[in-house]
Coordinates of N, CA and C in Angstrom, one line a residue:
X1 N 116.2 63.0 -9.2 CA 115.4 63.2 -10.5 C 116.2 64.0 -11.5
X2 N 116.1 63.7 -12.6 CA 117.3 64.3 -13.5 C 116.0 65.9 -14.1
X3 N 117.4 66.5 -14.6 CA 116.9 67.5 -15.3 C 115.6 67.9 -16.0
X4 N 115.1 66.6 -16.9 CA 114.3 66.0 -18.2 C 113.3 65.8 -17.5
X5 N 113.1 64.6 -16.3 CA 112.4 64.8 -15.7 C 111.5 65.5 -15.2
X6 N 112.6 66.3 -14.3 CA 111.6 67.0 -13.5 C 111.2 68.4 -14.5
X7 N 111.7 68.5 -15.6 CA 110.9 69.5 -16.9 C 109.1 68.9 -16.9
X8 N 109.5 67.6 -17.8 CA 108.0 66.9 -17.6 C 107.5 66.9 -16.8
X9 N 108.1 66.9 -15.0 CA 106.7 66.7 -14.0 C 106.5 68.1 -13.8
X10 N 107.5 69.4 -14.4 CA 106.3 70.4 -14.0 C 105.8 70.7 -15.3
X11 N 105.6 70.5 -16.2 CA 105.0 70.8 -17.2 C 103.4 69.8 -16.9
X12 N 103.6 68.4 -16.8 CA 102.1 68.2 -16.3 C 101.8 68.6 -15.3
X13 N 102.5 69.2 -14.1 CA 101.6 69.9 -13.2 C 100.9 71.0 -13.5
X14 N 101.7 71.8 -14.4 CA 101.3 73.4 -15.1 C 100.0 72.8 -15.8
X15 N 99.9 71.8 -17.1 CA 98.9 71.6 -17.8 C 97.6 71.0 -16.9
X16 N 97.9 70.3 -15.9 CA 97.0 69.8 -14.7 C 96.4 70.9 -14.2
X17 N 96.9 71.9 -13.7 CA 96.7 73.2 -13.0 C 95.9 74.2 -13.6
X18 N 96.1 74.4 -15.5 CA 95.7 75.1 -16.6 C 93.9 74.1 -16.6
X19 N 94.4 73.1 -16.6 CA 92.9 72.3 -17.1 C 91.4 72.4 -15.8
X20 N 92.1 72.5 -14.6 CA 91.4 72.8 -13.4 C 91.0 74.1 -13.4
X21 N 92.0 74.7 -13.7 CA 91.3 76.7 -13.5 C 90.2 76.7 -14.8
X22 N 90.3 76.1 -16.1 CA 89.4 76.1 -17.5 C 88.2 75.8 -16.5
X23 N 88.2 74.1 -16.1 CA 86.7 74.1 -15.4 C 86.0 74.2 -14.4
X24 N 87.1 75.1 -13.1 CA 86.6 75.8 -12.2 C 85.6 77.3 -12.9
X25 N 86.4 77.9 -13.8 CA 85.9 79.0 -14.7 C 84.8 78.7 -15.3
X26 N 84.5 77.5 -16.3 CA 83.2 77.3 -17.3 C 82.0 77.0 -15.9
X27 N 82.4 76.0 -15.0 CA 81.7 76.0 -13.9 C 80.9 77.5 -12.9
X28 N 82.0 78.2 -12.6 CA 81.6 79.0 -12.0 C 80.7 79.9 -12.9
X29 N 81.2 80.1 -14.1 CA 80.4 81.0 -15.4 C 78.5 80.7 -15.5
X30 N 78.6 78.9 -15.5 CA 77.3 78.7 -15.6 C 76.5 78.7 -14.4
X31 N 77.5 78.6 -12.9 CA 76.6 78.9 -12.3 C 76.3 80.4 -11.5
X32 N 76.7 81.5 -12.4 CA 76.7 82.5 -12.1 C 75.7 82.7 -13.0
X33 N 75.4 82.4 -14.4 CA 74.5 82.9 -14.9 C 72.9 82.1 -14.7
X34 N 73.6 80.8 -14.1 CA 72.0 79.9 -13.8 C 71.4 81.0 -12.5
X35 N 72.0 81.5 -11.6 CA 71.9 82.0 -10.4 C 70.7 83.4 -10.7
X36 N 71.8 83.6 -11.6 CA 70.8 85.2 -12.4 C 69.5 85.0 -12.8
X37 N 69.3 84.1 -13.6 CA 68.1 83.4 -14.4 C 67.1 82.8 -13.3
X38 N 68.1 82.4 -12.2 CA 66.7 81.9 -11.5 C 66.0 82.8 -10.8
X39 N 67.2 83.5 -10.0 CA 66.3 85.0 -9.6 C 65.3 85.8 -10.3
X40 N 65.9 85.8 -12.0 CA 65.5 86.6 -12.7 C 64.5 86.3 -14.2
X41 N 63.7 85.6 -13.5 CA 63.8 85.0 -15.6 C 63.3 85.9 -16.5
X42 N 62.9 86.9 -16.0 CA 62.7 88.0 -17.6 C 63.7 88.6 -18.0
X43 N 65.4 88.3 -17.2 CA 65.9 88.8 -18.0 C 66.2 88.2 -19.5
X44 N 65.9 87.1 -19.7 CA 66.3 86.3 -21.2 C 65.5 87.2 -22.3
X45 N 64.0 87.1 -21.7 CA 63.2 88.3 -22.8 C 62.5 88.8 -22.6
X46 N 62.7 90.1 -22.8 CA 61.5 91.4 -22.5 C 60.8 91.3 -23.4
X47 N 59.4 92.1 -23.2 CA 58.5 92.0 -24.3 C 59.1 92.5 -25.7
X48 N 60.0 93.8 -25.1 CA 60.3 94.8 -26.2 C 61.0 94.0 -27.4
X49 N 62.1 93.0 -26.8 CA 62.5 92.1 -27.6 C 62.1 91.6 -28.9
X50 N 63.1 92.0 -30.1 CA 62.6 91.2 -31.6 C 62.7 89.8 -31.3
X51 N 61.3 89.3 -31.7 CA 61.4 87.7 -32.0 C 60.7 87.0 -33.5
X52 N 61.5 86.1 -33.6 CA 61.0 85.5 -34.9 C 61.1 83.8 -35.0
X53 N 60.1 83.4 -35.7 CA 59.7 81.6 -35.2 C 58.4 81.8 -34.2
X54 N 58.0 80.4 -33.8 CA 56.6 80.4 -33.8 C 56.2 81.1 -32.5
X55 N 55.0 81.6 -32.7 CA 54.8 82.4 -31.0 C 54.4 81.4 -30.2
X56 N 54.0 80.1 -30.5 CA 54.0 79.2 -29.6 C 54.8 78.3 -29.7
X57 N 56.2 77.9 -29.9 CA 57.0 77.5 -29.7 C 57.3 77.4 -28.6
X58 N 57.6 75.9 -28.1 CA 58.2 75.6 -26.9 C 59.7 75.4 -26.5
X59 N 60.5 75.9 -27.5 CA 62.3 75.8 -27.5 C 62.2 77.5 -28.6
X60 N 62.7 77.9 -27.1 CA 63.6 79.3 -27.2 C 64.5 79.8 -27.0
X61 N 65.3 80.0 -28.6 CA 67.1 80.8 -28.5 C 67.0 82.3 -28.0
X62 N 67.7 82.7 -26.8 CA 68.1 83.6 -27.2 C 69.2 84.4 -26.9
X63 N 69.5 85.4 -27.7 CA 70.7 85.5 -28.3 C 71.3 87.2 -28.2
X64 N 72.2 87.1 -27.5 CA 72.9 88.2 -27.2 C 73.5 89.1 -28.1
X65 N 73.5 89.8 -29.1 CA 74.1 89.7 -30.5 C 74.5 91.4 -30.5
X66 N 75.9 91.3 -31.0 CA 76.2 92.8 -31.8 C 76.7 92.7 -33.2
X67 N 75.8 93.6 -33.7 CA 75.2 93.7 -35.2 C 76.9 93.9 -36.0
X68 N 78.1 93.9 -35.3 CA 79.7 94.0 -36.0 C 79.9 92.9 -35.5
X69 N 79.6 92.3 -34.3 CA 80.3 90.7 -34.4 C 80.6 90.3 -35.9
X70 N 81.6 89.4 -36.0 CA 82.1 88.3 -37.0 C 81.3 87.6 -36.6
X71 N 81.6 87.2 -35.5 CA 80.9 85.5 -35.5 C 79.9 85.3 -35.2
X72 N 78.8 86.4 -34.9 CA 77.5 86.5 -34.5 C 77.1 86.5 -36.1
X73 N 77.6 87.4 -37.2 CA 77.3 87.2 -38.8 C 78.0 85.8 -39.5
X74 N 78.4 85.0 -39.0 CA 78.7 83.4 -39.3 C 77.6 82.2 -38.5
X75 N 77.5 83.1 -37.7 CA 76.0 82.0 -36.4 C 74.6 82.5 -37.2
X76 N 74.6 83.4 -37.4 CA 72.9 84.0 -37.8 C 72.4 82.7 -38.6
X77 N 73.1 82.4 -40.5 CA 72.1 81.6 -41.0 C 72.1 80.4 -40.5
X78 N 73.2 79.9 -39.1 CA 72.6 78.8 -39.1 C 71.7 78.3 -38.1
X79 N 71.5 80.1 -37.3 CA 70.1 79.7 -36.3 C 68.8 79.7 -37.0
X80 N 69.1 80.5 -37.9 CA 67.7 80.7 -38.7 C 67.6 79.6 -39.5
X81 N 68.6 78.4 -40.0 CA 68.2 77.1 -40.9 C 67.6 76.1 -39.4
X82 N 68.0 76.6 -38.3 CA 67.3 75.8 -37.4 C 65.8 75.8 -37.0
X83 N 65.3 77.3 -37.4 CA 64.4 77.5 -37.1 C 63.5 77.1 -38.2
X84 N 64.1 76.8 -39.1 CA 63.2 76.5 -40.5 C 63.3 74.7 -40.7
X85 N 63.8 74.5 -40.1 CA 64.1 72.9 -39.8 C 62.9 72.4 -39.2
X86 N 62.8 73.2 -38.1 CA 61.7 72.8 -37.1 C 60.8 73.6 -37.1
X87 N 60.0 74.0 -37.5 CA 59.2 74.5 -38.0 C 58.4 74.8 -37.0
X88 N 57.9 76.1 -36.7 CA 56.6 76.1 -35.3 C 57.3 76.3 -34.3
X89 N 58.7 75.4 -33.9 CA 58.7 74.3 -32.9 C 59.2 75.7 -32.4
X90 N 60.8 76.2 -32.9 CA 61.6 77.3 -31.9 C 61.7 78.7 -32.3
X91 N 61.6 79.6 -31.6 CA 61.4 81.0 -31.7 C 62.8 81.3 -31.0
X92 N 63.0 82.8 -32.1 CA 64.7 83.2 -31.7 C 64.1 84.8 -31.3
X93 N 64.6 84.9 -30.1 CA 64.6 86.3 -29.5 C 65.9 87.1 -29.5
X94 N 66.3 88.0 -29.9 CA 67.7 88.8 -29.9 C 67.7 89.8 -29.1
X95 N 68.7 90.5 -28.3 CA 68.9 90.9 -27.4 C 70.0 92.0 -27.8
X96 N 70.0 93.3 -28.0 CA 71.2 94.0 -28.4 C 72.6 94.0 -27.5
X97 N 73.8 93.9 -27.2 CA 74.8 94.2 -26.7 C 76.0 94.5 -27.0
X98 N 75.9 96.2 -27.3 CA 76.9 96.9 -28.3 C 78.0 97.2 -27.9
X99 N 79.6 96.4 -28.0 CA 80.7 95.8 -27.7 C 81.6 97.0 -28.4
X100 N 81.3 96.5 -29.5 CA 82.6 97.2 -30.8 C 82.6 99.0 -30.6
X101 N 83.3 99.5 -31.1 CA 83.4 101.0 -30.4 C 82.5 101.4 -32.1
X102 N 81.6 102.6 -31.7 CA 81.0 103.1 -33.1 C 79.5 101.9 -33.3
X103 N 79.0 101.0 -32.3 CA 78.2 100.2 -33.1 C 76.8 100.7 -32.6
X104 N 76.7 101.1 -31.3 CA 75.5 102.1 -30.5 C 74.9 102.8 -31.6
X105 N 75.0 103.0 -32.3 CA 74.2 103.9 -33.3 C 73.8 103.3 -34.3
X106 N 74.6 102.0 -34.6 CA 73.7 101.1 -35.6 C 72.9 100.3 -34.7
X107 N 72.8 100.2 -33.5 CA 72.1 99.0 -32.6 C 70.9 100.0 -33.0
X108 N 71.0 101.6 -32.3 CA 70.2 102.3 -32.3 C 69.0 102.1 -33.9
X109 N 69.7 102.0 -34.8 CA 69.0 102.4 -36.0 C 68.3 100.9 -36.6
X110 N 69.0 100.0 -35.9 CA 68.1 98.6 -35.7 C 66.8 98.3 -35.0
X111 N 67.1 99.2 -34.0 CA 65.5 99.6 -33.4 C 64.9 100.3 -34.0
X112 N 65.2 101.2 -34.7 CA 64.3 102.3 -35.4 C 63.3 101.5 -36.4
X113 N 64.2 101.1 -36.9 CA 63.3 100.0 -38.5 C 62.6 99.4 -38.3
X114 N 62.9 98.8 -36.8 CA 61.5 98.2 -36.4 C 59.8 99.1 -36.8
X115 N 60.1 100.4 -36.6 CA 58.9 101.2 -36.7 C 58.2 100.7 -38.1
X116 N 59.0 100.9 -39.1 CA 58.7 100.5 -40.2 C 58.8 99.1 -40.7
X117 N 58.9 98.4 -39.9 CA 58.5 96.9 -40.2 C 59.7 95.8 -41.0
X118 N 60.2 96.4 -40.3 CA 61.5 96.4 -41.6 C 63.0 95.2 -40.4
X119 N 62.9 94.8 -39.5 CA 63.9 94.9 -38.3 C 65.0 93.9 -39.0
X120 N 64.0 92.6 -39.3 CA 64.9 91.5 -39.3 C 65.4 91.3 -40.4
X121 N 64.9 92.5 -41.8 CA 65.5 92.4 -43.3 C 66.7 93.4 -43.0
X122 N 66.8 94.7 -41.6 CA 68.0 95.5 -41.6 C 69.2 94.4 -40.9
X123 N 68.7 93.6 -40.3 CA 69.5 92.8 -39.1 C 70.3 91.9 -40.3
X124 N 69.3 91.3 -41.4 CA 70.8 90.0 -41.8 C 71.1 91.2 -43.1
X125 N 70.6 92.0 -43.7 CA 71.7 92.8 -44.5 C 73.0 93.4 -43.8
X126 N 72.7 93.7 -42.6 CA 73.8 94.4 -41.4 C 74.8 93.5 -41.7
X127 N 74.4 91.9 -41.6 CA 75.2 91.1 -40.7 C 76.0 90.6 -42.2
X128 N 75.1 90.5 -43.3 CA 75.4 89.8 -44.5 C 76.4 90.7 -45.0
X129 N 76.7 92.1 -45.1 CA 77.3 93.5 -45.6 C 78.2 94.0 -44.3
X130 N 78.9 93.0 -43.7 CA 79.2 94.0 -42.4 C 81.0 94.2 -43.1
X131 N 81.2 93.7 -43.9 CA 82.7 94.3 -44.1 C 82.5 95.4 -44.8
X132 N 81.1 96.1 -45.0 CA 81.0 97.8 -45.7 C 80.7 98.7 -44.6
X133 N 80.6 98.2 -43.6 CA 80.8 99.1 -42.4 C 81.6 99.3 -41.1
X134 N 82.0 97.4 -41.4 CA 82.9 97.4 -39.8 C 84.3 97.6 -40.5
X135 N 85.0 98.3 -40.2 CA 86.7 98.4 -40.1 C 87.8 97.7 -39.0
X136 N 88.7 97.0 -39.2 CA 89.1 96.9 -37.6 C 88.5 96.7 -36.9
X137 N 87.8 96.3 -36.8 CA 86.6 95.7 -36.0 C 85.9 97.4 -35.1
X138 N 86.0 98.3 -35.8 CA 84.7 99.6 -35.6 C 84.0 99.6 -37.0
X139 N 82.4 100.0 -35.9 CA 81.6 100.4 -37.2 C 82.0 101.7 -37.1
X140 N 81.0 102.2 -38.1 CA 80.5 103.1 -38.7 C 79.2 103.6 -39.0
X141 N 78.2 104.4 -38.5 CA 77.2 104.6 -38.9 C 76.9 105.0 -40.2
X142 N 77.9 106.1 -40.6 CA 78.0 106.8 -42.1 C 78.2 105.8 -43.2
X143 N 78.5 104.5 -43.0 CA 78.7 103.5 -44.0 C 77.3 102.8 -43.9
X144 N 76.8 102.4 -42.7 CA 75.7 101.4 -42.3 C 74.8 101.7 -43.4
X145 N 74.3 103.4 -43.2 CA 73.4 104.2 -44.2 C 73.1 103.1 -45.5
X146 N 74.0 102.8 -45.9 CA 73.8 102.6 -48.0 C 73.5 101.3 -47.4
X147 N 73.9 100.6 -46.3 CA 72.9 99.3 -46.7 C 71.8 99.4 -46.1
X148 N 71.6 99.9 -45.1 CA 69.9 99.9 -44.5 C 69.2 101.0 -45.7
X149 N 69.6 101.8 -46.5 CA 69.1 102.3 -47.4 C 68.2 101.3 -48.6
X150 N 69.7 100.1 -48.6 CA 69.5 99.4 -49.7 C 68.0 98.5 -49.6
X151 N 67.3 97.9 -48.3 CA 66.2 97.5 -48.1 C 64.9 98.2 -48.3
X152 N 65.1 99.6 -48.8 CA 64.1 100.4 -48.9 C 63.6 101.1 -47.8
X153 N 63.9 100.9 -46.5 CA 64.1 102.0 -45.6 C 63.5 103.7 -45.9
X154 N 62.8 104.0 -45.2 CA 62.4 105.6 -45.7 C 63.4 106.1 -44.7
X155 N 64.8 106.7 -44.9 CA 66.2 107.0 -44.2 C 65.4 108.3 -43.4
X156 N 64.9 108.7 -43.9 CA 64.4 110.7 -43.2 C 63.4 110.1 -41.8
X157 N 62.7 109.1 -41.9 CA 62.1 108.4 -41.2 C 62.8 107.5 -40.2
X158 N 63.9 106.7 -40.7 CA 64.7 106.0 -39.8 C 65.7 107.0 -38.9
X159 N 65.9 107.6 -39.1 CA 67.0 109.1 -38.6 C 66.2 109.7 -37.4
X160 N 65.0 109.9 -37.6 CA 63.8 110.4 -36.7 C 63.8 109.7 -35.7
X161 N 63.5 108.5 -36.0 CA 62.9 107.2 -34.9 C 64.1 106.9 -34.1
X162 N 65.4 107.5 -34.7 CA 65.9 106.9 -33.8 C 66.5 107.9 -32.8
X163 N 65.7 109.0 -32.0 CA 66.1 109.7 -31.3 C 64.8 109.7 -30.1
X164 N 64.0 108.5 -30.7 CA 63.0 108.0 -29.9 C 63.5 107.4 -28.3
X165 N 63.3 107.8 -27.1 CA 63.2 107.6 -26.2 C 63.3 106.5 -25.7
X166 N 62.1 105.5 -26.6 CA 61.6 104.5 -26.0 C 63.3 103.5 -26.4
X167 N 63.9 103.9 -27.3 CA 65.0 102.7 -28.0 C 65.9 102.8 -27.0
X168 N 66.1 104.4 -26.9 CA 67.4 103.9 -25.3 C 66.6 103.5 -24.3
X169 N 65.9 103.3 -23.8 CA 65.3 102.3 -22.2 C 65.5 101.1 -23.2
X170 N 65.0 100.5 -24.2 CA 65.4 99.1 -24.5 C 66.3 98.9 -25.0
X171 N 67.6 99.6 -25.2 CA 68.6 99.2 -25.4 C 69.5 99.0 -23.6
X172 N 69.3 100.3 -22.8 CA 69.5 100.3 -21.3 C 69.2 98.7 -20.6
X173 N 67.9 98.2 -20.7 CA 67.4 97.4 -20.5 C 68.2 95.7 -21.2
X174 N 68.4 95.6 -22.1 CA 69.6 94.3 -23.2 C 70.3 94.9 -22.2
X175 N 71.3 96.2 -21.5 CA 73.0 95.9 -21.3 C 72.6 95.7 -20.0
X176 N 72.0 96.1 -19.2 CA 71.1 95.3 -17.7 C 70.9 93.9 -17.4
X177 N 70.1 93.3 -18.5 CA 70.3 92.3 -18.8 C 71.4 91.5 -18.7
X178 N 71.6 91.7 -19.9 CA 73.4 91.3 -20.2 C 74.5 90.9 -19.5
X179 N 74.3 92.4 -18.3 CA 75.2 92.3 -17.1 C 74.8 91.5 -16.3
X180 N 73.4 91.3 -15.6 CA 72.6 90.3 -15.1 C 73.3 88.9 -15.0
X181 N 73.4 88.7 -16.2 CA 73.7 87.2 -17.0 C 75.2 87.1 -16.8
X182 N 75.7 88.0 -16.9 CA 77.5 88.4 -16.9 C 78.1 87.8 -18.3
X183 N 77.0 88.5 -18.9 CA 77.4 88.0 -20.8 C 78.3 88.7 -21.1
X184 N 79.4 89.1 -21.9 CA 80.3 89.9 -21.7 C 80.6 89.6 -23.1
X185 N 80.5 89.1 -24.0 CA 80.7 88.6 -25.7 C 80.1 88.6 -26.3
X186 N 79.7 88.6 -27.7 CA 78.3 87.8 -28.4 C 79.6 87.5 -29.6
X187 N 78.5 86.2 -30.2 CA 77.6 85.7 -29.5 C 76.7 85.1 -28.0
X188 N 76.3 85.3 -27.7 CA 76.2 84.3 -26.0 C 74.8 84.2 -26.4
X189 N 74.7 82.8 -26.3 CA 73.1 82.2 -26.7 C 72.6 81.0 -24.9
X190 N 71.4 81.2 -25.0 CA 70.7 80.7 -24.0 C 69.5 79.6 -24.4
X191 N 69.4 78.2 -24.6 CA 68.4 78.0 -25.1 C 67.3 77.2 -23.9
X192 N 66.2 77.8 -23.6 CA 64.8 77.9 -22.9 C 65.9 78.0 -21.5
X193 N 66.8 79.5 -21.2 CA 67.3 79.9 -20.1 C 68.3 78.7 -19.8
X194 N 69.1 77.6 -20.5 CA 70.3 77.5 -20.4 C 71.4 77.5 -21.1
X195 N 72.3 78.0 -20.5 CA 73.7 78.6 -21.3 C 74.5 77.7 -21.5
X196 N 75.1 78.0 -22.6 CA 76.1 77.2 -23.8 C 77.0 76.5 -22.6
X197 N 77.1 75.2 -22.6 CA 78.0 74.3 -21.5 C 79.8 75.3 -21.9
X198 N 79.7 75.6 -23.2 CA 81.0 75.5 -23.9 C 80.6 76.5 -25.5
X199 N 81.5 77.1 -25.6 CA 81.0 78.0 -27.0 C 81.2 76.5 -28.3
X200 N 80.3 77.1 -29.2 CA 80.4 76.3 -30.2 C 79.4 75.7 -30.9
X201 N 79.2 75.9 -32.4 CA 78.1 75.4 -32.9 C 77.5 75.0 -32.7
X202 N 78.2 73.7 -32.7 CA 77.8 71.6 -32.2 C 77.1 71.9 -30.8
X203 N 77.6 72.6 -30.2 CA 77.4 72.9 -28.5 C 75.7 73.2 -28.9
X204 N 75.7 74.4 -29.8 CA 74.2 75.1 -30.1 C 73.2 74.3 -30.3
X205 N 73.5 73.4 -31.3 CA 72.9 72.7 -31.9 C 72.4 71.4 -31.0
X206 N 73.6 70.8 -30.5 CA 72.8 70.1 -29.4 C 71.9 70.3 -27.7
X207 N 72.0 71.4 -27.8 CA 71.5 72.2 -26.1 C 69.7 72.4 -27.1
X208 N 69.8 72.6 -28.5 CA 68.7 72.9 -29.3 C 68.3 71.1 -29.3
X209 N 68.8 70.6 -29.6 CA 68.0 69.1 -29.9 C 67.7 68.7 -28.7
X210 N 67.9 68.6 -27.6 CA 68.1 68.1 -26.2 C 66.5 68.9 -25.9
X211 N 66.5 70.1 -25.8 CA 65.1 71.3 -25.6 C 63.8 70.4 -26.4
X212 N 64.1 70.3 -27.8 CA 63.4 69.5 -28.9 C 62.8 68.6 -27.9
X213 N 63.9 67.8 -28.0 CA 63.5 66.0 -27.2 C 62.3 66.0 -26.1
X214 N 63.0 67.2 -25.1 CA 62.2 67.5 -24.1 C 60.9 67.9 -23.7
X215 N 60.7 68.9 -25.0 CA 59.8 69.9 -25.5 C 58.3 69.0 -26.0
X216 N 58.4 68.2 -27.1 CA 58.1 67.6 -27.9 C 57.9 66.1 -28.2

């Protein structure tokens, strides 16, 4: 076998070898997290959990999210144009899991606003405004301020709430979870407890239509 050759046949063995470990991995992934889910199914959603879309909806996202993801602030409007598409039909549950270094204190102050009724107007300002707080991919609490201000937030109020007890057990509770699942990223979306074959919009979007079909 000449030189050239045998370059090519290990280069397809290497890419043969590369393409088996990808779906030994995506495989073992989903059945590590199906395993969790079946053991477990409240870990997808605790009551504590913010949800929004219908309360009787029978197709439910939900969604692992840290409030500095990039790509979790590129995914938001188009779960929420899904939810408005289908009207009734699916409800989105969020799940906090604070990745980025400095973000624990805005997760924290995301729960706080809840008190004040306020959760899901701090959530897409966060996500819509996040290059006035995340740096290099850290937040910042001391930046977050001026936009969760900007919603009308009573701040002396939000500051308080958030040394509330009850927020760390439900934040404790998302990275329990989380681990449970062996979510390790966000976005990581789950729709009615199954996980993304493969990351990826299209992927979302159809694991969402497939639930629909099923559902309805």
């Amino acid at each position: 076998m000449s030189r050239r050759s045998l370059f090519i046949a290990s280069a397809v063995v290497l890419v043969a070898a590369f393409i088996v470990a990808a779906l030994f991995y995506k495989s073992d992934r989903l059945e590590r997290q199906g395993m969790a889910a079946g053991a477990r199914p409240e870990v997808f959603a605790r009551d504590h959990a913010p949800t929004l879309g219908g309360a009787q909806a029978k197709v439910q996202i939900v969604e692992f999210l840290d409030p500095a993801c990039e790509t979790c602030a590129q995914f938001y409007p188009h779960v929420k144009r899904m939810l408005a598409e289908h009207s009734g039909k699916i409800r989105l549950t969020v799940r906090h899991i604070p990745l980025h270094p400095g973000v624990a204190d805005v997760v924290r102050a995301l729960e706080a606003s809840r008190k004040q009724g306020r959760y899901w107007q701090a959530l897409e300002a966060l996500l819509a405004n996040q290059s006035l707080w995340v740096e290099n991919h850290v937040a910042s609490i001391d930046r977050a301020w001026a936009v969760l201000a900007a919603i009308g937030l009573n701040m002396d109020q939000l500051r308080a709430d958030m040394s509330d007890p009850e927020l760390a057990r439900r934040m404790e509770l998302d990275r329990a979870d989380a681990q449970a699942l062996n979510v390790t990223k966000t976005p990581e979306y789950f729709v009615n407890g199954r996980p993304l074959p493969s990351f990826g919009l299209e992927q979302l979007r159809s694991l969402v239509a497939q639930a629909l079909s099923s559902a309805y």
